[in-house]
Amino acid sequence: MRGLPIATDIAGAHLFMNAGGAREMHWHNSAEWAYIVDGHCRLRWSTRKRAEVVNLGPGDLWYFPKGHGHAIQTLGPAPCHAILAFDDGSIRNTARSASATG
């Protein structure tokens, strides 16, 4: 990971999940945006009042406000490739795992 000193209000990340891969339910201390570059994925997200499952593909976007739980799973035989952005200027220690917090 390499930091960009000028980027103090936003951070970026590259998500590449192999076919059959999944990211457990987690949330961030910052908002998260994503753009699907290639492949397909299924998102599960929830708040205290609502839960939803959506399937996304190339060109689709997602947005989660700070603290919204979400999980990601690849669909089909190809990897899922997405570009992520966070609104806090740092990707260190931004994810909180549901399983890690009991």
mmCIF file of C-alpha atoms in Angstrom:
data_model
loop_
_atom_site.group_PDB
_atom_site.id
_atom_site.type_symbol
_atom_site.label_atom_id
_atom_site.label_comp_id
_atom_site.label_asym_id
_atom_site.label_seq_id
_atom_site.Cartn_x
_atom_site.Cartn_y
_atom_site.Cartn_z
ATOM 1 C CA MET A 1 0.000 0.000 0.000
ATOM 2 C CA ARG A 2 1.300 3.437 -0.885
ATOM 3 C CA GLY A 3 -0.069 6.695 0.467
ATOM 4 C CA LEU A 4 -0.472 9.878 -1.549
ATOM 5 C CA PRO A 5 0.324 12.872 0.667
ATOM 6 C CA ILE A 6 -1.966 15.204 -1.284
ATOM 7 C CA ALA A 7 -5.015 12.922 -0.799
ATOM 8 C CA THR A 8 -6.226 13.989 2.644
ATOM 9 C CA ASP A 9 -10.002 13.854 2.106
ATOM 10 C CA ILE A 10 -10.377 10.713 -0.009
ATOM 11 C CA ALA A 11 -8.701 7.312 -0.246
ATOM 12 C CA GLY A 12 -8.852 4.736 -3.014
ATOM 13 C CA ALA A 13 -8.521 0.976 -3.150
ATOM 14 C CA HIS A 14 -8.527 -1.722 -5.789
ATOM 15 C CA LEU A 15 -10.804 -4.710 -5.129
ATOM 16 C CA PHE A 16 -10.068 -7.906 -7.049
ATOM 17 C CA MET A 17 -11.954 -10.975 -5.869
ATOM 18 C CA ASN A 18 -11.386 -14.339 -7.536
ATOM 19 C CA ALA A 19 -14.324 -16.377 -8.809
ATOM 20 C CA GLY A 20 -16.056 -17.982 -5.838
ATOM 21 C CA GLY A 21 -14.641 -15.346 -3.475
ATOM 22 C CA ALA A 22 -16.556 -13.542 -0.756
ATOM 23 C CA ARG A 23 -15.950 -10.680 1.670
ATOM 24 C CA GLU A 24 -17.703 -11.194 5.003
ATOM 25 C CA MET A 25 -20.219 -8.746 6.442
ATOM 26 C CA HIS A 26 -18.306 -5.625 7.520
ATOM 27 C CA TRP A 27 -18.647 -1.861 7.770
ATOM 28 C CA HIS A 28 -16.389 1.163 7.648
ATOM 29 C CA ASN A 29 -15.771 4.263 9.719
ATOM 30 C CA SER A 30 -16.152 6.211 6.471
ATOM 31 C CA ALA A 31 -18.494 6.193 3.473
ATOM 32 C CA GLU A 32 -17.621 3.836 0.600
ATOM 33 C CA TRP A 33 -18.214 4.255 -3.132
ATOM 34 C CA ALA A 34 -17.372 1.640 -5.774
ATOM 35 C CA TYR A 35 -17.380 1.263 -9.551
ATOM 36 C CA ILE A 36 -17.493 -2.266 -11.022
ATOM 37 C CA VAL A 37 -14.843 -2.505 -13.743
ATOM 38 C CA ASP A 38 -15.286 -6.161 -14.699
ATOM 39 C CA GLY A 39 -17.059 -9.317 -13.541
ATOM 40 C CA HIS A 40 -20.211 -9.665 -11.473
ATOM 41 C CA CYS A 41 -20.879 -9.571 -7.763
ATOM 42 C CA ARG A 42 -23.702 -9.843 -5.272
ATOM 43 C CA LEU A 43 -23.972 -7.251 -2.505
ATOM 44 C CA ARG A 44 -25.787 -7.820 0.732
ATOM 45 C CA TRP A 45 -26.275 -4.752 2.903
ATOM 46 C CA SER A 46 -28.266 -3.884 5.948
ATOM 47 C CA THR A 47 -29.217 -1.135 8.335
ATOM 48 C CA ARG A 48 -31.232 -1.493 11.522
ATOM 49 C CA LYS A 49 -34.444 -1.057 9.525
ATOM 50 C CA ARG A 50 -33.746 -2.611 6.120
ATOM 51 C CA ALA A 51 -31.771 -5.303 4.272
ATOM 52 C CA GLU A 52 -31.264 -5.799 0.551
ATOM 53 C CA VAL A 53 -29.494 -8.095 -1.931
ATOM 54 C CA VAL A 54 -28.467 -6.778 -5.374
ATOM 55 C CA ASN A 55 -26.462 -8.230 -8.257
ATOM 56 C CA LEU A 56 -24.057 -5.850 -10.003
ATOM 57 C CA GLY A 57 -21.945 -5.948 -13.161
ATOM 58 C CA PRO A 58 -19.567 -3.771 -15.213
ATOM 59 C CA GLY A 59 -20.476 -0.082 -15.070
ATOM 60 C CA ASP A 60 -22.598 -0.407 -11.934
ATOM 61 C CA LEU A 61 -21.939 1.629 -8.789
ATOM 62 C CA TRP A 62 -22.518 1.156 -5.092
ATOM 63 C CA TYR A 63 -22.504 3.544 -2.159
ATOM 64 C CA PHE A 64 -22.606 2.794 1.550
ATOM 65 C CA PRO A 65 -22.806 5.573 4.127
ATOM 66 C CA LYS A 66 -20.540 5.344 7.161
ATOM 67 C CA GLY A 67 -21.438 2.394 9.369
ATOM 68 C CA HIS A 68 -23.672 0.488 6.901
ATOM 69 C CA GLY A 69 -22.943 -3.245 7.022
ATOM 70 C CA HIS A 70 -22.293 -4.948 3.689
ATOM 71 C CA ALA A 71 -20.904 -8.180 2.231
ATOM 72 C CA ILE A 72 -19.610 -8.888 -1.293
ATOM 73 C CA GLN A 73 -19.608 -12.191 -3.211
ATOM 74 C CA THR A 74 -18.446 -12.887 -6.766
ATOM 75 C CA LEU A 75 -20.958 -14.347 -9.209
ATOM 76 C CA GLY A 76 -20.175 -16.615 -12.146
ATOM 77 C CA PRO A 77 -16.854 -18.029 -13.366
ATOM 78 C CA ALA A 78 -14.941 -14.718 -13.617
ATOM 79 C CA PRO A 79 -13.296 -12.530 -10.943
ATOM 80 C CA CYS A 80 -14.926 -9.282 -9.823
ATOM 81 C CA HIS A 81 -12.819 -6.138 -10.228
ATOM 82 C CA ALA A 82 -13.891 -2.833 -8.640
ATOM 83 C CA ILE A 83 -12.371 0.549 -7.780
ATOM 84 C CA LEU A 84 -13.279 1.774 -4.269
ATOM 85 C CA ALA A 85 -13.180 5.229 -2.699
ATOM 86 C CA PHE A 86 -13.512 6.227 0.962
ATOM 87 C CA ASP A 87 -14.224 9.747 2.228
ATOM 88 C CA ASP A 88 -11.710 9.887 5.091
ATOM 89 C CA GLY A 89 -8.357 10.087 3.312
ATOM 90 C CA SER A 90 -7.063 6.837 4.785
ATOM 91 C CA ILE A 91 -7.807 3.181 4.102
ATOM 92 C CA ARG A 92 -5.950 2.001 7.196
ATOM 93 C CA ASN A 93 -8.225 0.608 9.906
ATOM 94 C CA THR A 94 -11.426 1.543 8.047
ATOM 95 C CA ALA A 95 -13.068 -1.891 7.924
ATOM 96 C CA ARG A 96 -14.827 -3.447 10.888
ATOM 97 C CA SER A 97 -15.756 -7.075 10.585
ATOM 98 C CA ALA A 98 -19.012 -8.370 12.007
ATOM 99 C CA SER A 99 -17.277 -11.587 13.101
ATOM 100 C CA ALA A 100 -14.367 -9.719 14.676
ATOM 101 C CA THR A 101 -16.651 -7.703 16.935
ATOM 102 C CA GLY A 102 -18.660 -10.613 18.268
#
